[in-house]
């Protein structure tokens, strides 16, 4: 029987769900939400905090601050409570109510950006707020999940090797694209593996991660309104975009079989099923990463009024999900040299200034 003394010491790494019986396609879903933070973000949060401690950036007087749509904020709240740090999560109005309440229950402060005042989407407004805080007082410590190499290194060290242990003949891996930390860590690991693995990134329609015009996105988690600095497209073979309505359909289909997953997982599963339906899957070993569980989406994705208000009266039928899913958009990623122009998320220049935090 395992015994732990800190909450981040527990993270179930070895559980997969076979989706063949639910969707009619062979796909093994790696469940990453079985920890006290409830999502895959626990790995990146732990790596970034411990790296900041090793580097001396975190002191007893420090106050952690991070921009997050929810899951990383919960993970950092849990770690901060365990280690005795103060933490402020800067989020926006799309963050689920249950997620905000969870962060506050863990002792964190939550600042909600109610409107896009920057012209760069909610993310741009959140980042502006964090930069201003860090410029006002040197005690603020911004881990910057969008630029921090610990984000992808966590998955290079843990997530990818765990998949490799169970699936030595892996052919294709489906990974959701948010900050692209999970995507880049796993892609780099399997690029060096003993056999070729096709890396398929799954993104949301309306995200600009792989090009295209920005659009409305109401489900937090995947997608970006600004190209993510961590992304190196030369490691990605193909990108699939999923409409949010199809995310909801996939979540409800899983729930009808007893699996309550979150919005990011629904997007990954929908994109993976579309890709598999368009390819010869005979003898193919396919794995997808499920970043989160579904309890935090009970008042959104699993709430009929919310779904119907956003996606139409016919979106959900009496059985919970109706209508055909539209084919996901897909494009092949051509290998290219890593693009590293100016960092769109430069770390703030801090200055000392008295005042309460």
Short mmCIF file of C-alpha atoms in Angstrom, two decimals:
data_model
loop_
_atom_site.label_atom_id
_atom_site.label_comp_id
_atom_site.label_asym_id
_atom_site.label_seq_id
_atom_site.Cartn_x
_atom_site.Cartn_y
_atom_site.Cartn_z
CA UNK A 1 0.00 0.00 0.00
CA UNK A 2 1.58 3.34 -1.02
CA UNK A 3 1.80 6.02 1.65
CA UNK A 4 2.42 9.67 0.69
CA UNK A 5 2.98 12.84 2.65
CA UNK A 6 2.57 15.43 -0.14
CA UNK A 7 -0.32 15.44 -2.65
CA UNK A 8 1.81 15.76 -5.78
CA UNK A 9 3.57 12.48 -4.95
CA UNK A 10 0.55 10.53 -6.23
CA UNK A 11 -0.12 10.30 -9.95
CA UNK A 12 -1.50 7.12 -11.58
CA UNK A 13 0.51 6.66 -14.78
CA UNK A 14 -0.44 3.20 -16.00
CA UNK A 15 -4.19 3.27 -16.82
CA UNK A 16 -5.56 3.03 -20.38
CA UNK A 17 -9.12 2.73 -21.71
CA UNK A 18 -9.75 0.65 -24.86
CA UNK A 19 -12.26 2.69 -26.90
CA UNK A 20 -12.95 0.00 -29.53
CA UNK A 21 -16.35 -0.94 -28.08
CA UNK A 22 -17.48 2.69 -27.79
CA UNK A 23 -16.35 4.20 -31.10
CA UNK A 24 -15.67 1.18 -33.31
CA UNK A 25 -12.00 2.10 -33.78
CA UNK A 26 -9.02 0.63 -31.96
CA UNK A 27 -7.63 3.39 -29.75
CA UNK A 28 -6.05 3.19 -26.32
CA UNK A 29 -6.75 6.28 -24.20
CA UNK A 30 -4.09 7.11 -21.60
CA UNK A 31 -5.88 8.53 -18.55
CA UNK A 32 -3.90 11.40 -17.02
CA UNK A 33 -6.40 12.82 -14.54
CA UNK A 34 -5.99 10.30 -11.75
CA UNK A 35 -4.17 12.55 -9.29
CA UNK A 36 -5.15 15.11 -6.67
CA UNK A 37 -4.98 17.92 -9.24
CA UNK A 38 -7.28 16.05 -11.63
CA UNK A 39 -5.30 16.60 -14.83
CA UNK A 40 -2.04 16.09 -16.72
CA UNK A 41 -0.99 19.61 -15.68
CA UNK A 42 0.28 18.23 -12.38
CA UNK A 43 3.43 17.05 -14.17
CA UNK A 44 4.33 20.41 -15.68
CA UNK A 45 3.43 22.28 -12.50
CA UNK A 46 5.66 20.07 -10.36
CA UNK A 47 8.57 20.30 -12.80
CA UNK A 48 8.38 24.09 -13.09
CA UNK A 49 8.05 24.74 -9.34
CA UNK A 50 10.90 22.40 -8.42
CA UNK A 51 13.12 23.92 -11.13
CA UNK A 52 12.41 27.41 -9.77
CA UNK A 53 13.32 26.19 -6.29
CA UNK A 54 16.61 24.68 -7.52
CA UNK A 55 17.47 27.92 -9.32
CA UNK A 56 16.74 30.01 -6.24
CA UNK A 57 13.91 31.96 -7.90
CA UNK A 58 11.43 30.92 -5.20
CA UNK A 59 11.97 32.14 -1.65
CA UNK A 60 9.68 32.21 1.41
CA UNK A 61 8.66 35.77 0.43
CA UNK A 62 7.78 34.84 -3.17
CA UNK A 63 4.26 34.87 -4.53
CA UNK A 64 3.61 32.58 -7.47
CA UNK A 65 1.53 33.95 -10.33
CA UNK A 66 0.45 32.18 -13.49
CA UNK A 67 -1.96 32.60 -16.37
CA UNK A 68 -4.16 29.52 -16.74
CA UNK A 69 -7.50 28.51 -18.20
CA UNK A 70 -7.96 26.24 -15.19
CA UNK A 71 -6.15 22.92 -14.92
CA UNK A 72 -2.63 24.27 -14.38
CA UNK A 73 -4.07 26.72 -11.89
CA UNK A 74 -5.52 23.87 -9.85
CA UNK A 75 -2.23 21.95 -9.98
CA UNK A 76 -0.24 24.99 -8.85
CA UNK A 77 -2.80 25.73 -6.13
CA UNK A 78 -2.33 22.22 -4.75
CA UNK A 79 1.48 22.41 -4.87
CA UNK A 80 1.55 25.93 -3.40
CA UNK A 81 -0.67 24.83 -0.50
CA UNK A 82 1.56 21.83 0.14
CA UNK A 83 4.81 23.81 0.00
CA UNK A 84 3.58 26.93 1.81
CA UNK A 85 3.67 29.40 -1.10
CA UNK A 86 1.07 32.01 -1.92
CA UNK A 87 -0.38 31.74 -5.43
CA UNK A 88 -2.46 33.95 -7.70
CA UNK A 89 -4.08 32.42 -10.79
CA UNK A 90 -4.97 34.85 -13.57
CA UNK A 91 -7.76 33.32 -15.65
CA UNK A 92 -10.69 34.53 -17.73
CA UNK A 93 -14.46 34.22 -17.86
CA UNK A 94 -14.35 30.89 -19.70
CA UNK A 95 -12.82 29.15 -16.69
CA UNK A 96 -15.29 26.70 -15.17
CA UNK A 97 -16.88 27.83 -11.89
CA UNK A 98 -15.97 24.56 -10.19
CA UNK A 99 -12.32 25.07 -11.17
CA UNK A 100 -12.24 28.56 -9.67
CA UNK A 101 -13.87 27.31 -6.48
CA UNK A 102 -11.35 24.49 -6.24
CA UNK A 103 -8.41 26.89 -6.48
CA UNK A 104 -9.92 29.11 -3.79
CA UNK A 105 -10.60 26.09 -1.57
CA UNK A 106 -6.88 25.29 -1.78
CA UNK A 107 -6.07 28.78 -0.52
CA UNK A 108 -5.19 30.49 -3.80
CA UNK A 109 -6.40 33.83 -5.10
CA UNK A 110 -8.09 33.94 -8.49
CA UNK A 111 -8.27 37.00 -10.72
CA UNK A 112 -10.76 36.70 -13.59
CA UNK A 113 -10.21 38.75 -16.74
CA UNK A 114 -13.79 39.55 -17.70
CA UNK A 115 -13.19 41.00 -21.16
CA UNK A 116 -10.54 41.10 -23.86
CA UNK A 117 -8.99 44.54 -23.52
CA UNK A 118 -5.73 43.82 -25.32
CA UNK A 119 -6.92 42.96 -28.82
CA UNK A 120 -5.02 39.65 -28.52
CA UNK A 121 -7.85 37.59 -27.05
CA UNK A 122 -8.33 36.57 -23.44
CA UNK A 123 -4.84 35.09 -23.34
CA UNK A 124 -3.25 38.39 -24.34
CA UNK A 125 -5.21 40.20 -21.64
CA UNK A 126 -4.19 37.65 -19.02
CA UNK A 127 -0.52 37.93 -19.96
CA UNK A 128 -0.64 41.73 -19.85
CA UNK A 129 -2.05 41.55 -16.33
CA UNK A 130 0.70 39.15 -15.19
CA UNK A 131 3.44 41.29 -16.76
CA UNK A 132 2.15 44.38 -14.97
CA UNK A 133 2.18 42.56 -11.63
CA UNK A 134 5.73 41.32 -12.11
CA UNK A 135 6.91 44.79 -13.10
CA UNK A 136 5.36 46.27 -9.95
CA UNK A 137 7.07 44.10 -7.33
CA UNK A 138 10.01 41.71 -7.35
CA UNK A 139 8.26 39.22 -5.08
CA UNK A 140 6.00 38.02 -7.87
CA UNK A 141 7.39 34.89 -9.54
CA UNK A 142 5.91 33.98 -12.92
CA UNK A 143 6.64 30.41 -14.01
CA UNK A 144 5.39 31.18 -17.53
CA UNK A 145 4.05 27.83 -18.70
CA UNK A 146 4.05 29.18 -22.28
CA UNK A 147 7.85 29.53 -22.41
CA UNK A 148 9.15 27.40 -19.56
CA UNK A 149 11.13 24.37 -20.87
CA UNK A 150 10.08 22.46 -17.76
CA UNK A 151 6.62 22.25 -19.34
CA UNK A 152 7.74 19.91 -22.13
CA UNK A 153 10.60 18.31 -20.19
CA UNK A 154 8.11 16.89 -17.68
CA UNK A 155 6.46 14.86 -20.43
CA UNK A 156 9.74 13.87 -22.04
CA UNK A 157 10.76 12.34 -18.69
CA UNK A 158 7.43 10.80 -17.63
CA UNK A 159 4.49 10.68 -20.06
CA UNK A 160 6.28 9.45 -23.17
CA UNK A 161 8.38 6.75 -21.45
CA UNK A 162 5.25 5.44 -19.73
CA UNK A 163 3.55 5.01 -23.11
CA UNK A 164 6.66 3.39 -24.56
CA UNK A 165 6.74 0.79 -21.78
CA UNK A 166 3.21 -0.43 -22.52
CA UNK A 167 3.20 -0.01 -26.30
CA UNK A 168 6.60 -1.02 -27.73
CA UNK A 169 5.02 -1.23 -31.20
CA UNK A 170 3.31 2.16 -31.11
CA UNK A 171 2.49 3.55 -34.58
CA UNK A 172 0.55 6.78 -33.98
CA UNK A 173 0.12 9.04 -30.96
CA UNK A 174 -2.64 11.67 -30.66
CA UNK A 175 -1.86 14.62 -28.38
CA UNK A 176 -3.90 17.72 -27.63
CA UNK A 177 -2.25 21.07 -28.36
CA UNK A 178 -2.58 23.84 -25.77
CA UNK A 179 0.69 25.33 -24.61
CA UNK A 180 2.13 22.33 -26.56
CA UNK A 181 4.16 21.18 -23.56
CA UNK A 182 2.75 17.64 -23.67
CA UNK A 183 2.99 17.60 -27.46
CA UNK A 184 6.62 18.71 -27.61
CA UNK A 185 7.82 16.50 -24.77
CA UNK A 186 6.28 13.35 -26.23
CA UNK A 187 7.21 14.22 -29.82
CA UNK A 188 10.85 14.79 -28.91
CA UNK A 189 11.01 11.50 -27.03
CA UNK A 190 9.51 9.40 -29.82
CA UNK A 191 11.63 11.13 -32.49
CA UNK A 192 14.60 9.36 -30.85
CA UNK A 193 12.82 6.02 -30.33
CA UNK A 194 13.66 2.67 -31.91
CA UNK A 195 10.79 2.89 -34.43
CA UNK A 196 8.98 5.72 -36.22
CA UNK A 197 5.87 7.04 -34.50
CA UNK A 198 3.47 9.36 -36.26
CA UNK A 199 2.69 12.36 -34.05
CA UNK A 200 -0.78 13.83 -34.65
CA UNK A 201 -1.58 17.07 -32.84
CA UNK A 202 -5.24 17.71 -32.02
CA UNK A 203 -6.30 21.36 -31.85
CA UNK A 204 -9.56 23.26 -31.53
CA UNK A 205 -11.25 25.11 -34.38
CA UNK A 206 -10.65 28.81 -33.70
CA UNK A 207 -7.13 28.25 -32.39
CA UNK A 208 -4.20 29.80 -34.26
CA UNK A 209 -1.60 27.24 -33.12
CA UNK A 210 -1.25 25.72 -36.60
CA UNK A 211 -2.35 28.75 -38.60
CA UNK A 212 -5.79 29.95 -39.55
CA UNK A 213 -7.99 32.74 -38.27
CA UNK A 214 -8.83 32.99 -34.59
CA UNK A 215 -12.40 32.18 -33.60
CA UNK A 216 -14.64 31.82 -30.59
CA UNK A 217 -13.62 29.05 -28.21
CA UNK A 218 -15.77 28.45 -25.14
CA UNK A 219 -14.25 25.22 -23.80
CA UNK A 220 -11.02 25.90 -21.85
CA UNK A 221 -7.95 23.73 -22.25
CA UNK A 222 -6.78 23.24 -25.80
CA UNK A 223 -6.08 25.91 -28.40
CA UNK A 224 -4.25 29.24 -28.34
CA UNK A 225 -5.03 32.74 -29.55
CA UNK A 226 -1.29 33.41 -30.08
CA UNK A 227 1.21 30.92 -31.61
CA UNK A 228 2.75 28.99 -28.70
CA UNK A 229 6.48 29.64 -28.26
CA UNK A 230 7.18 26.03 -27.23
CA UNK A 231 5.90 24.63 -30.53
CA UNK A 232 8.39 23.27 -33.05
CA UNK A 233 6.32 22.03 -35.98
CA UNK A 234 9.18 19.95 -37.34
CA UNK A 235 8.32 17.35 -34.67
CA UNK A 236 4.64 17.14 -35.71
CA UNK A 237 3.45 15.02 -38.64
CA UNK A 238 -0.13 16.22 -38.86
CA UNK A 239 -2.53 18.59 -37.12
CA UNK A 240 -6.26 17.89 -36.78
CA UNK A 241 -8.72 20.60 -35.78
CA UNK A 242 -11.94 19.73 -33.96
CA UNK A 243 -15.06 21.87 -33.71
CA UNK A 244 -16.32 22.38 -30.17
CA UNK A 245 -19.66 20.78 -31.00
CA UNK A 246 -17.78 17.58 -31.81
CA UNK A 247 -15.87 17.86 -28.54
CA UNK A 248 -19.21 17.90 -26.73
CA UNK A 249 -20.50 14.93 -28.74
CA UNK A 250 -17.43 12.86 -27.92
CA UNK A 251 -17.71 13.70 -24.21
CA UNK A 252 -21.36 12.67 -24.12
CA UNK A 253 -20.70 9.46 -26.02
CA UNK A 254 -18.01 8.53 -23.50
CA UNK A 255 -20.31 9.45 -20.60
CA UNK A 256 -23.08 7.20 -21.95
CA UNK A 257 -20.63 4.32 -21.44
CA UNK A 258 -19.68 5.39 -17.92
CA UNK A 259 -16.53 7.43 -18.64
CA UNK A 260 -16.81 11.06 -17.55
CA UNK A 261 -13.93 12.92 -19.22
CA UNK A 262 -13.19 16.62 -19.65
CA UNK A 263 -13.33 18.90 -22.65
CA UNK A 264 -9.69 18.49 -23.66
CA UNK A 265 -10.13 14.72 -23.68
CA UNK A 266 -13.29 14.98 -25.78
CA UNK A 267 -11.40 17.06 -28.33
CA UNK A 268 -8.51 14.59 -28.51
CA UNK A 269 -10.82 11.60 -28.85
CA UNK A 270 -12.93 13.27 -31.56
CA UNK A 271 -9.86 14.24 -33.56
CA UNK A 272 -8.30 10.81 -33.20
CA UNK A 273 -11.47 9.03 -34.32
CA UNK A 274 -11.75 11.24 -37.38
CA UNK A 275 -8.10 10.57 -38.29
CA UNK A 276 -8.48 6.83 -37.80
CA UNK A 277 -11.62 6.76 -39.95
CA UNK A 278 -9.63 8.23 -42.86
CA UNK A 279 -6.65 5.88 -42.66
CA UNK A 280 -5.93 2.18 -43.00
CA UNK A 281 -5.84 1.02 -39.38
CA UNK A 282 -5.23 -2.70 -39.95
CA UNK A 283 -2.52 -3.74 -37.50
CA UNK A 284 -2.11 -0.13 -36.33
CA UNK A 285 -1.34 0.55 -32.67
CA UNK A 286 -2.82 3.93 -31.74
CA UNK A 287 -2.72 5.75 -28.42
CA UNK A 288 -4.29 9.07 -27.39
CA UNK A 289 -3.60 11.10 -24.26
CA UNK A 290 -6.61 12.09 -22.13
CA UNK A 291 -5.53 15.23 -20.23
CA UNK A 292 -8.47 15.60 -17.83
CA UNK A 293 -11.56 14.16 -16.14
CA UNK A 294 -15.08 15.52 -16.39
CA UNK A 295 -16.25 16.65 -12.95
CA UNK A 296 -15.21 20.26 -13.60
CA UNK A 297 -17.40 20.38 -16.71
CA UNK A 298 -20.70 19.43 -15.08
CA UNK A 299 -22.03 23.00 -15.42
CA UNK A 300 -20.85 23.39 -19.03
CA UNK A 301 -20.27 20.43 -21.37
CA UNK A 302 -22.61 18.18 -19.36
CA UNK A 303 -25.26 20.85 -18.75
CA UNK A 304 -27.97 20.74 -21.43
CA UNK A 305 -28.92 24.44 -21.30
CA UNK A 306 -25.29 25.56 -21.65
CA UNK A 307 -24.74 23.26 -24.62
CA UNK A 308 -27.97 24.20 -26.39
CA UNK A 309 -27.47 27.94 -25.86
CA UNK A 310 -24.04 27.78 -27.52
CA UNK A 311 -24.45 25.07 -30.15
CA UNK A 312 -28.17 24.92 -30.93
CA UNK A 313 -31.35 23.21 -29.79
CA UNK A 314 -30.66 20.09 -31.85
CA UNK A 315 -27.20 19.57 -30.44
CA UNK A 316 -28.33 17.09 -27.79
CA UNK A 317 -31.07 14.52 -28.20
CA UNK A 318 -32.98 12.63 -25.57
CA UNK A 319 -30.10 10.16 -25.23
CA UNK A 320 -27.57 12.90 -24.51
CA UNK A 321 -25.98 13.33 -27.93
CA UNK A 322 -27.40 13.40 -31.42
CA UNK A 323 -26.37 14.44 -34.90
CA UNK A 324 -23.36 13.50 -36.94
CA UNK A 325 -19.95 14.90 -36.18
CA UNK A 326 -18.49 17.06 -38.92
CA UNK A 327 -15.19 15.86 -40.36
CA UNK A 328 -12.29 17.43 -38.53
CA UNK A 329 -10.00 19.75 -40.43
CA UNK A 330 -6.58 18.24 -40.99
CA UNK A 331 -3.31 19.23 -42.58
CA UNK A 332 0.08 17.61 -42.87
CA UNK A 333 2.94 19.37 -41.14
CA UNK A 334 6.00 19.67 -43.34
CA UNK A 335 9.30 19.35 -41.46
CA UNK A 336 10.86 22.77 -41.10
CA UNK A 337 13.69 24.35 -39.13
CA UNK A 338 12.60 25.39 -35.64
CA UNK A 339 11.17 28.87 -35.78
CA UNK A 340 12.59 31.08 -33.08
CA UNK A 341 11.97 34.70 -33.81
CA UNK A 342 11.27 37.13 -31.01
CA UNK A 343 9.60 35.46 -28.06
CA UNK A 344 5.98 36.70 -27.98
CA UNK A 345 5.94 36.02 -24.23
CA UNK A 346 9.19 37.59 -22.96
CA UNK A 347 9.80 37.21 -19.28
CA UNK A 348 8.99 40.49 -17.53
CA UNK A 349 11.66 42.88 -16.40
CA UNK A 350 11.06 43.21 -12.71
CA UNK A 351 11.67 46.22 -10.54
CA UNK A 352 11.53 46.57 -6.80
CA UNK A 353 8.66 48.53 -5.41
CA UNK A 354 7.10 48.55 -1.99
CA UNK A 355 3.53 47.51 -1.56
CA UNK A 356 1.32 44.63 -0.53
CA UNK A 357 0.92 41.54 -2.68
#
